[in-house]
């Protein structure tokens, strides 16, 4: 479970230095250990199907995250117990009379910390057909090419490359992995995505969840993956697209601190239809990512 500050603007850091409520038999569980094996996956145990979430890589100094101990689980048969652990991305060994209690406790922790997206995105990840993007976008934004005074905005996503595995153009990445890698959704013009990276490159303590996570990625030697999508849009449309994608992913799963704003027809839509629009947009962004591959940016790239 993720805890998010309520203030507008970037989320401040400074949560507890020690998660005293979380413990294993061999001592306190720090954040790095907590997220070591947590992931989203298909029902297959193969590592090719395991999908990590960007928050799996949260380190001790990224104090904007916390977790709460979940409840216990009942005693499922050992086969079902092992299958469920595999579904949550674990790689259990033999479940025997001497290990079953250990694996039950592990399952309880994993299930308690498996964050879900919106119901609409969860359904798409479970195999449901994605919402029809052309119809939803047409209803929300009107016919393509409609007269507007200015079309200079676009949307962008910041992704954790430790989740995506740095895919070149044409390489396949599951929609689940794509969604799990996104840690920030934005809207802007020109070099707006770089502003977040420049903020993280400045000296001084991290003032937000976003900055803390960008720095954590850089410390591994990787760069932040930046994906720009939906170019040449009017401002109100880009803001609506941003809001819909945030709602589809769920604010608790992002380092954004506030939900976006809707304009035009979508402003009067019910929440469920807005989230369906967000899922359709994320599906399109995922396809763009697959076609273009991944561009990573490190501190040394910002002056170019």
mmCIF file of N, CA, C and O in Angstrom, residues 213-278:
data_model
loop_
_atom_site.group_PDB
_atom_site.id
_atom_site.type_symbol
_atom_site.label_atom_id
_atom_site.label_comp_id
_atom_site.label_asym_id
_atom_site.label_seq_id
_atom_site.Cartn_x
_atom_site.Cartn_y
_atom_site.Cartn_z
ATOM 1 N N UNK A 213 12.775 9.426 -6.634
ATOM 2 C CA UNK A 213 12.818 8.217 -7.444
ATOM 3 C C UNK A 213 13.708 8.391 -8.667
ATOM 4 O O UNK A 213 14.415 7.458 -9.054
ATOM 5 N N UNK A 214 13.708 9.557 -9.271
ATOM 6 C CA UNK A 214 14.612 9.816 -10.391
ATOM 7 C C UNK A 214 16.061 9.631 -9.945
ATOM 8 O O UNK A 214 16.870 8.983 -10.623
ATOM 9 N N UNK A 215 16.397 10.176 -8.793
ATOM 10 C CA UNK A 215 17.771 10.047 -8.288
ATOM 11 C C UNK A 215 18.118 8.587 -7.994
ATOM 12 O O UNK A 215 19.254 8.158 -8.225
ATOM 13 N N UNK A 216 17.151 7.844 -7.492
ATOM 14 C CA UNK A 216 17.407 6.431 -7.212
ATOM 15 C C UNK A 216 17.709 5.669 -8.491
ATOM 16 O O UNK A 216 18.572 4.790 -8.519
ATOM 17 N N UNK A 217 17.006 5.981 -9.555
ATOM 18 C CA UNK A 217 17.281 5.343 -10.852
ATOM 19 C C UNK A 217 18.682 5.701 -11.312
ATOM 20 O O UNK A 217 19.455 4.834 -11.746
ATOM 21 N N UNK A 218 19.042 6.962 -11.226
ATOM 22 C CA UNK A 218 20.361 7.396 -11.674
ATOM 23 C C UNK A 218 21.478 6.729 -10.881
ATOM 24 O O UNK A 218 22.542 6.437 -11.436
ATOM 25 N N UNK A 219 21.254 6.511 -9.605
ATOM 26 C CA UNK A 219 22.309 5.889 -8.797
ATOM 27 C C UNK A 219 22.650 4.482 -9.255
ATOM 28 O O UNK A 219 23.738 3.977 -8.968
ATOM 29 N N UNK A 220 21.751 3.838 -9.956
ATOM 30 C CA UNK A 220 22.033 2.496 -10.478
ATOM 31 C C UNK A 220 22.823 2.536 -11.778
ATOM 32 O O UNK A 220 23.215 1.494 -12.291
ATOM 33 N N UNK A 221 23.023 3.740 -12.322
ATOM 34 C CA UNK A 221 23.698 3.874 -13.606
ATOM 35 C C UNK A 221 22.741 3.908 -14.778
ATOM 36 O O UNK A 221 23.166 4.133 -15.919
ATOM 37 N N UNK A 222 21.470 3.675 -14.539
ATOM 38 C CA UNK A 222 20.463 3.730 -15.603
ATOM 39 C C UNK A 222 19.968 5.156 -15.772
ATOM 40 O O UNK A 222 20.239 6.033 -14.948
ATOM 41 N N UNK A 223 19.231 5.375 -16.844
ATOM 42 C CA UNK A 223 18.609 6.665 -17.074
ATOM 43 C C UNK A 223 17.105 6.552 -16.958
ATOM 44 O O UNK A 223 16.537 5.460 -17.049
ATOM 45 N N UNK A 224 16.445 7.669 -16.740
ATOM 46 C CA UNK A 224 14.981 7.681 -16.692
ATOM 47 C C UNK A 224 14.454 7.545 -18.112
ATOM 48 O O UNK A 224 14.896 8.242 -19.029
ATOM 49 N N UNK A 225 13.521 6.638 -18.315
ATOM 50 C CA UNK A 225 12.915 6.456 -19.630
ATOM 51 C C UNK A 225 11.805 7.494 -19.795
ATOM 52 O O UNK A 225 10.905 7.583 -18.964
ATOM 53 N N UNK A 226 11.892 8.270 -20.857
ATOM 54 C CA UNK A 226 10.918 9.326 -21.131
ATOM 55 C C UNK A 226 10.198 8.991 -22.432
ATOM 56 O O UNK A 226 10.829 8.789 -23.471
ATOM 57 N N UNK A 227 8.883 8.928 -22.367
ATOM 58 C CA UNK A 227 8.071 8.641 -23.538
ATOM 59 C C UNK A 227 7.115 9.802 -23.778
ATOM 60 O O UNK A 227 6.255 10.096 -22.947
ATOM 61 N N UNK A 228 7.253 10.471 -24.919
ATOM 62 C CA UNK A 228 6.362 11.565 -25.299
ATOM 63 C C UNK A 228 5.310 11.038 -26.269
ATOM 64 O O UNK A 228 5.642 10.340 -27.232
ATOM 65 N N UNK A 229 4.062 11.387 -26.019
ATOM 66 C CA UNK A 229 2.949 10.863 -26.820
ATOM 67 C C UNK A 229 1.914 11.970 -27.067
ATOM 68 O O UNK A 229 1.904 12.985 -26.384
ATOM 69 N N UNK A 230 1.061 11.730 -28.050
ATOM 70 C CA UNK A 230 -0.090 12.602 -28.332
ATOM 71 C C UNK A 230 0.348 14.057 -28.566
ATOM 72 O O UNK A 230 -0.084 14.980 -27.881
ATOM 73 N N UNK A 231 1.189 14.234 -29.557
ATOM 74 C CA UNK A 231 1.735 15.557 -29.861
ATOM 75 C C UNK A 231 0.714 16.441 -30.576
ATOM 76 O O UNK A 231 -0.278 15.969 -31.127
ATOM 77 N N UNK A 232 1.016 17.742 -30.568
ATOM 78 C CA UNK A 232 0.233 18.742 -31.307
ATOM 79 C C UNK A 232 -1.224 18.759 -30.864
ATOM 80 O O UNK A 232 -2.148 18.677 -31.673
ATOM 81 N N UNK A 233 -1.421 18.870 -29.563
ATOM 82 C CA UNK A 233 -2.764 18.923 -28.991
ATOM 83 C C UNK A 233 -2.993 20.278 -28.337
ATOM 84 O O UNK A 233 -2.057 20.885 -27.795
ATOM 85 N N UNK A 234 -4.229 20.748 -28.345
ATOM 86 C CA UNK A 234 -4.526 21.965 -27.577
ATOM 87 C C UNK A 234 -4.369 21.717 -26.088
ATOM 88 O O UNK A 234 -4.446 20.575 -25.620
ATOM 89 N N UNK A 235 -4.154 22.782 -25.359
ATOM 90 C CA UNK A 235 -3.848 22.670 -23.932
ATOM 91 C C UNK A 235 -4.918 21.908 -23.165
ATOM 92 O O UNK A 235 -4.616 21.004 -22.379
ATOM 93 N N UNK A 236 -6.181 22.258 -23.365
ATOM 94 C CA UNK A 236 -7.256 21.620 -22.611
ATOM 95 C C UNK A 236 -7.332 20.127 -22.908
ATOM 96 O O UNK A 236 -7.599 19.312 -22.011
ATOM 97 N N UNK A 237 -7.087 19.746 -24.139
ATOM 98 C CA UNK A 237 -7.124 18.323 -24.497
ATOM 99 C C UNK A 237 -5.976 17.570 -23.842
ATOM 100 O O UNK A 237 -6.163 16.463 -23.313
ATOM 101 N N UNK A 238 -4.778 18.162 -23.855
ATOM 102 C CA UNK A 238 -3.622 17.508 -23.237
ATOM 103 C C UNK A 238 -3.837 17.351 -21.729
ATOM 104 O O UNK A 238 -3.457 16.333 -21.138
ATOM 105 N N UNK A 239 -4.444 18.341 -21.106
ATOM 106 C CA UNK A 239 -4.733 18.236 -19.678
ATOM 107 C C UNK A 239 -5.736 17.121 -19.399
ATOM 108 O O UNK A 239 -5.607 16.377 -18.414
ATOM 109 N N UNK A 240 -6.725 16.992 -20.260
ATOM 110 C CA UNK A 240 -7.717 15.932 -20.090
ATOM 111 C C UNK A 240 -7.092 14.565 -20.291
ATOM 112 O O UNK A 240 -7.386 13.614 -19.540
ATOM 113 N N UNK A 241 -6.224 14.431 -21.259
ATOM 114 C CA UNK A 241 -5.525 13.160 -21.473
ATOM 115 C C UNK A 241 -4.671 12.813 -20.259
ATOM 116 O O UNK A 241 -4.623 11.661 -19.819
ATOM 117 N N UNK A 242 -3.973 13.789 -19.724
ATOM 118 C CA UNK A 242 -3.163 13.565 -18.525
ATOM 119 C C UNK A 242 -4.034 13.066 -17.384
ATOM 120 O O UNK A 242 -3.708 12.083 -16.704
ATOM 121 N N UNK A 243 -5.155 13.743 -17.143
ATOM 122 C CA UNK A 243 -6.042 13.374 -16.038
ATOM 123 C C UNK A 243 -6.583 11.961 -16.207
ATOM 124 O O UNK A 243 -6.667 11.191 -15.237
ATOM 125 N N UNK A 244 -6.955 11.603 -17.438
ATOM 126 C CA UNK A 244 -7.532 10.276 -17.681
ATOM 127 C C UNK A 244 -6.502 9.178 -17.431
ATOM 128 O O UNK A 244 -6.826 8.127 -16.849
ATOM 129 N N UNK A 245 -5.261 9.386 -17.865
ATOM 130 C CA UNK A 245 -4.235 8.366 -17.643
ATOM 131 C C UNK A 245 -3.888 8.236 -16.168
ATOM 132 O O UNK A 245 -3.647 7.124 -15.678
ATOM 133 N N UNK A 246 -3.863 9.357 -15.444
ATOM 134 C CA UNK A 246 -3.613 9.294 -14.001
ATOM 135 C C UNK A 246 -4.713 8.497 -13.314
ATOM 136 O O UNK A 246 -4.453 7.635 -12.463
ATOM 137 N N UNK A 247 -5.963 8.758 -13.688
ATOM 138 C CA UNK A 247 -7.066 8.039 -13.055
ATOM 139 C C UNK A 247 -7.054 6.559 -13.407
ATOM 140 O O UNK A 247 -7.429 5.712 -12.587
ATOM 141 N N UNK A 248 -6.627 6.213 -14.622
ATOM 142 C CA UNK A 248 -6.570 4.808 -15.014
ATOM 143 C C UNK A 248 -5.490 4.060 -14.235
ATOM 144 O O UNK A 248 -5.700 2.928 -13.789
ATOM 145 N N UNK A 249 -4.333 4.688 -14.070
ATOM 146 C CA UNK A 249 -3.243 4.052 -13.322
ATOM 147 C C UNK A 249 -3.499 4.082 -11.817
ATOM 148 O O UNK A 249 -3.085 3.172 -11.094
ATOM 149 N N UNK A 250 -4.161 5.102 -11.352
ATOM 150 C CA UNK A 250 -4.398 5.270 -9.920
ATOM 151 C C UNK A 250 -3.339 6.167 -9.312
ATOM 152 O O UNK A 250 -2.139 5.891 -9.436
ATOM 153 N N UNK A 251 -3.762 7.245 -8.681
ATOM 154 C CA UNK A 251 -2.813 8.202 -8.120
ATOM 155 C C UNK A 251 -1.876 7.543 -7.116
ATOM 156 O O UNK A 251 -0.700 7.914 -7.011
ATOM 157 N N UNK A 252 -2.352 6.553 -6.380
ATOM 158 C CA UNK A 252 -1.522 5.893 -5.370
ATOM 159 C C UNK A 252 -0.359 5.130 -5.991
ATOM 160 O O UNK A 252 0.602 4.784 -5.302
ATOM 161 N N UNK A 253 -0.442 4.841 -7.302
ATOM 162 C CA UNK A 253 0.614 4.099 -7.983
ATOM 163 C C UNK A 253 1.597 5.006 -8.698
ATOM 164 O O UNK A 253 2.447 4.514 -9.454
ATOM 165 N N UNK A 254 1.494 6.307 -8.495
ATOM 166 C CA UNK A 254 2.332 7.272 -9.188
ATOM 167 C C UNK A 254 3.005 8.198 -8.183
ATOM 168 O O UNK A 254 2.622 8.256 -7.020
ATOM 169 N N UNK A 255 3.987 8.963 -8.664
ATOM 170 C CA UNK A 255 4.571 10.010 -7.827
ATOM 171 C C UNK A 255 3.913 11.357 -8.095
ATOM 172 O O UNK A 255 4.316 12.358 -7.482
ATOM 173 N N UNK A 256 2.949 11.403 -8.990
ATOM 174 C CA UNK A 256 2.107 12.603 -9.090
ATOM 175 C C UNK A 256 1.419 12.810 -7.742
ATOM 176 O O UNK A 256 1.134 11.849 -7.038
ATOM 177 N N UNK A 257 1.137 14.081 -7.411
ATOM 178 C CA UNK A 257 0.505 14.308 -6.117
ATOM 179 C C UNK A 257 -0.963 14.652 -6.215
ATOM 180 O O UNK A 257 -1.646 14.627 -5.201
ATOM 181 N N UNK A 258 -1.421 15.004 -7.368
ATOM 182 C CA UNK A 258 -2.820 15.356 -7.518
ATOM 183 C C UNK A 258 -3.365 14.785 -8.822
ATOM 184 O O UNK A 258 -2.623 14.549 -9.765
ATOM 185 N N UNK A 259 -4.655 14.565 -8.813
ATOM 186 C CA UNK A 259 -5.327 14.150 -10.032
ATOM 187 C C UNK A 259 -5.385 15.332 -10.992
ATOM 188 O O UNK A 259 -5.306 16.483 -10.593
ATOM 189 N N UNK A 260 -5.526 15.020 -12.263
ATOM 190 C CA UNK A 260 -5.577 16.079 -13.257
ATOM 191 C C UNK A 260 -6.954 16.694 -13.374
ATOM 192 O O UNK A 260 -7.882 16.366 -12.634
ATOM 193 N N UNK A 261 -7.093 17.598 -14.347
ATOM 194 C CA UNK A 261 -8.339 18.318 -14.590
ATOM 195 C C UNK A 261 -8.896 17.940 -15.953
ATOM 196 O O UNK A 261 -8.150 17.803 -16.935
ATOM 197 N N UNK A 262 -10.212 17.814 -15.997
ATOM 198 C CA UNK A 262 -10.905 17.473 -17.237
ATOM 199 C C UNK A 262 -11.555 18.719 -17.833
ATOM 200 O O UNK A 262 -12.047 19.591 -17.110
ATOM 201 N N UNK A 263 -11.560 18.756 -19.160
ATOM 202 C CA UNK A 263 -12.171 19.863 -19.883
ATOM 203 C C UNK A 263 -13.045 19.306 -20.997
ATOM 204 O O UNK A 263 -12.922 18.149 -21.382
ATOM 205 N N UNK A 264 -13.891 20.157 -21.528
ATOM 206 C CA UNK A 264 -14.732 19.742 -22.632
ATOM 207 C C UNK A 264 -15.765 18.713 -22.209
ATOM 208 O O UNK A 264 -16.214 18.677 -21.056
ATOM 209 N N UNK A 265 -16.109 17.833 -23.148
ATOM 210 C CA UNK A 265 -17.163 16.848 -22.903
ATOM 211 C C UNK A 265 -16.827 15.926 -21.741
ATOM 212 O O UNK A 265 -17.706 15.539 -20.963
ATOM 213 N N UNK A 266 -15.544 15.548 -21.598
ATOM 214 C CA UNK A 266 -15.144 14.603 -20.558
ATOM 215 C C UNK A 266 -15.355 15.156 -19.156
ATOM 216 O O UNK A 266 -15.420 14.386 -18.194
ATOM 217 N N UNK A 267 -15.471 16.460 -19.033
ATOM 218 C CA UNK A 267 -15.677 17.051 -17.711
ATOM 219 C C UNK A 267 -16.989 16.580 -17.091
ATOM 220 O O UNK A 267 -17.105 16.463 -15.862
ATOM 221 N N UNK A 268 -17.963 16.274 -17.939
ATOM 222 C CA UNK A 268 -19.271 15.831 -17.444
ATOM 223 C C UNK A 268 -19.405 14.312 -17.415
ATOM 224 O O UNK A 268 -20.447 13.800 -17.013
ATOM 225 N N UNK A 269 -18.386 13.614 -17.821
ATOM 226 C CA UNK A 269 -18.460 12.154 -17.859
ATOM 227 C C UNK A 269 -18.416 11.569 -16.449
ATOM 228 O O UNK A 269 -17.765 12.124 -15.553
ATOM 229 N N UNK A 270 -19.008 10.399 -16.265
ATOM 230 C CA UNK A 270 -18.836 9.692 -14.992
ATOM 231 C C UNK A 270 -17.409 9.174 -14.871
ATOM 232 O O UNK A 270 -16.695 9.013 -15.871
ATOM 233 N N UNK A 271 -16.984 8.891 -13.653
ATOM 234 C CA UNK A 271 -15.603 8.477 -13.397
ATOM 235 C C UNK A 271 -15.234 7.219 -14.177
ATOM 236 O O UNK A 271 -14.103 7.095 -14.675
ATOM 237 N N UNK A 272 -16.162 6.283 -14.289
ATOM 238 C CA UNK A 272 -15.859 5.031 -14.983
ATOM 239 C C UNK A 272 -15.514 5.279 -16.448
ATOM 240 O O UNK A 272 -14.568 4.690 -16.985
ATOM 241 N N UNK A 273 -16.239 6.182 -17.104
ATOM 242 C CA UNK A 273 -15.962 6.451 -18.515
ATOM 243 C C UNK A 273 -14.644 7.207 -18.668
ATOM 244 O O UNK A 273 -13.909 6.993 -19.632
ATOM 245 N N UNK A 274 -14.335 8.079 -17.743
ATOM 246 C CA UNK A 274 -13.044 8.770 -17.778
ATOM 247 C C UNK A 274 -11.888 7.772 -17.669
ATOM 248 O O UNK A 274 -10.875 7.887 -18.373
ATOM 249 N N UNK A 275 -12.038 6.816 -16.767
ATOM 250 C CA UNK A 275 -10.971 5.816 -16.608
ATOM 251 C C UNK A 275 -10.843 4.940 -17.851
ATOM 252 O O UNK A 275 -9.740 4.526 -18.217
ATOM 253 N N UNK A 276 -11.976 4.647 -18.486
ATOM 254 C CA UNK A 276 -11.916 3.892 -19.748
ATOM 255 C C UNK A 276 -11.142 4.666 -20.803
ATOM 256 O O UNK A 276 -10.361 4.084 -21.560
ATOM 257 N N UNK A 277 -11.344 5.962 -20.859
ATOM 258 C CA UNK A 277 -10.557 6.789 -21.762
ATOM 259 C C UNK A 277 -9.073 6.684 -21.414
ATOM 260 O O UNK A 277 -8.221 6.543 -22.302
ATOM 261 N N UNK A 278 -8.755 6.743 -20.124
ATOM 262 C CA UNK A 278 -7.362 6.627 -19.711
ATOM 263 C C UNK A 278 -6.741 5.305 -20.105
ATOM 264 O O UNK A 278 -5.581 5.254 -20.534
#
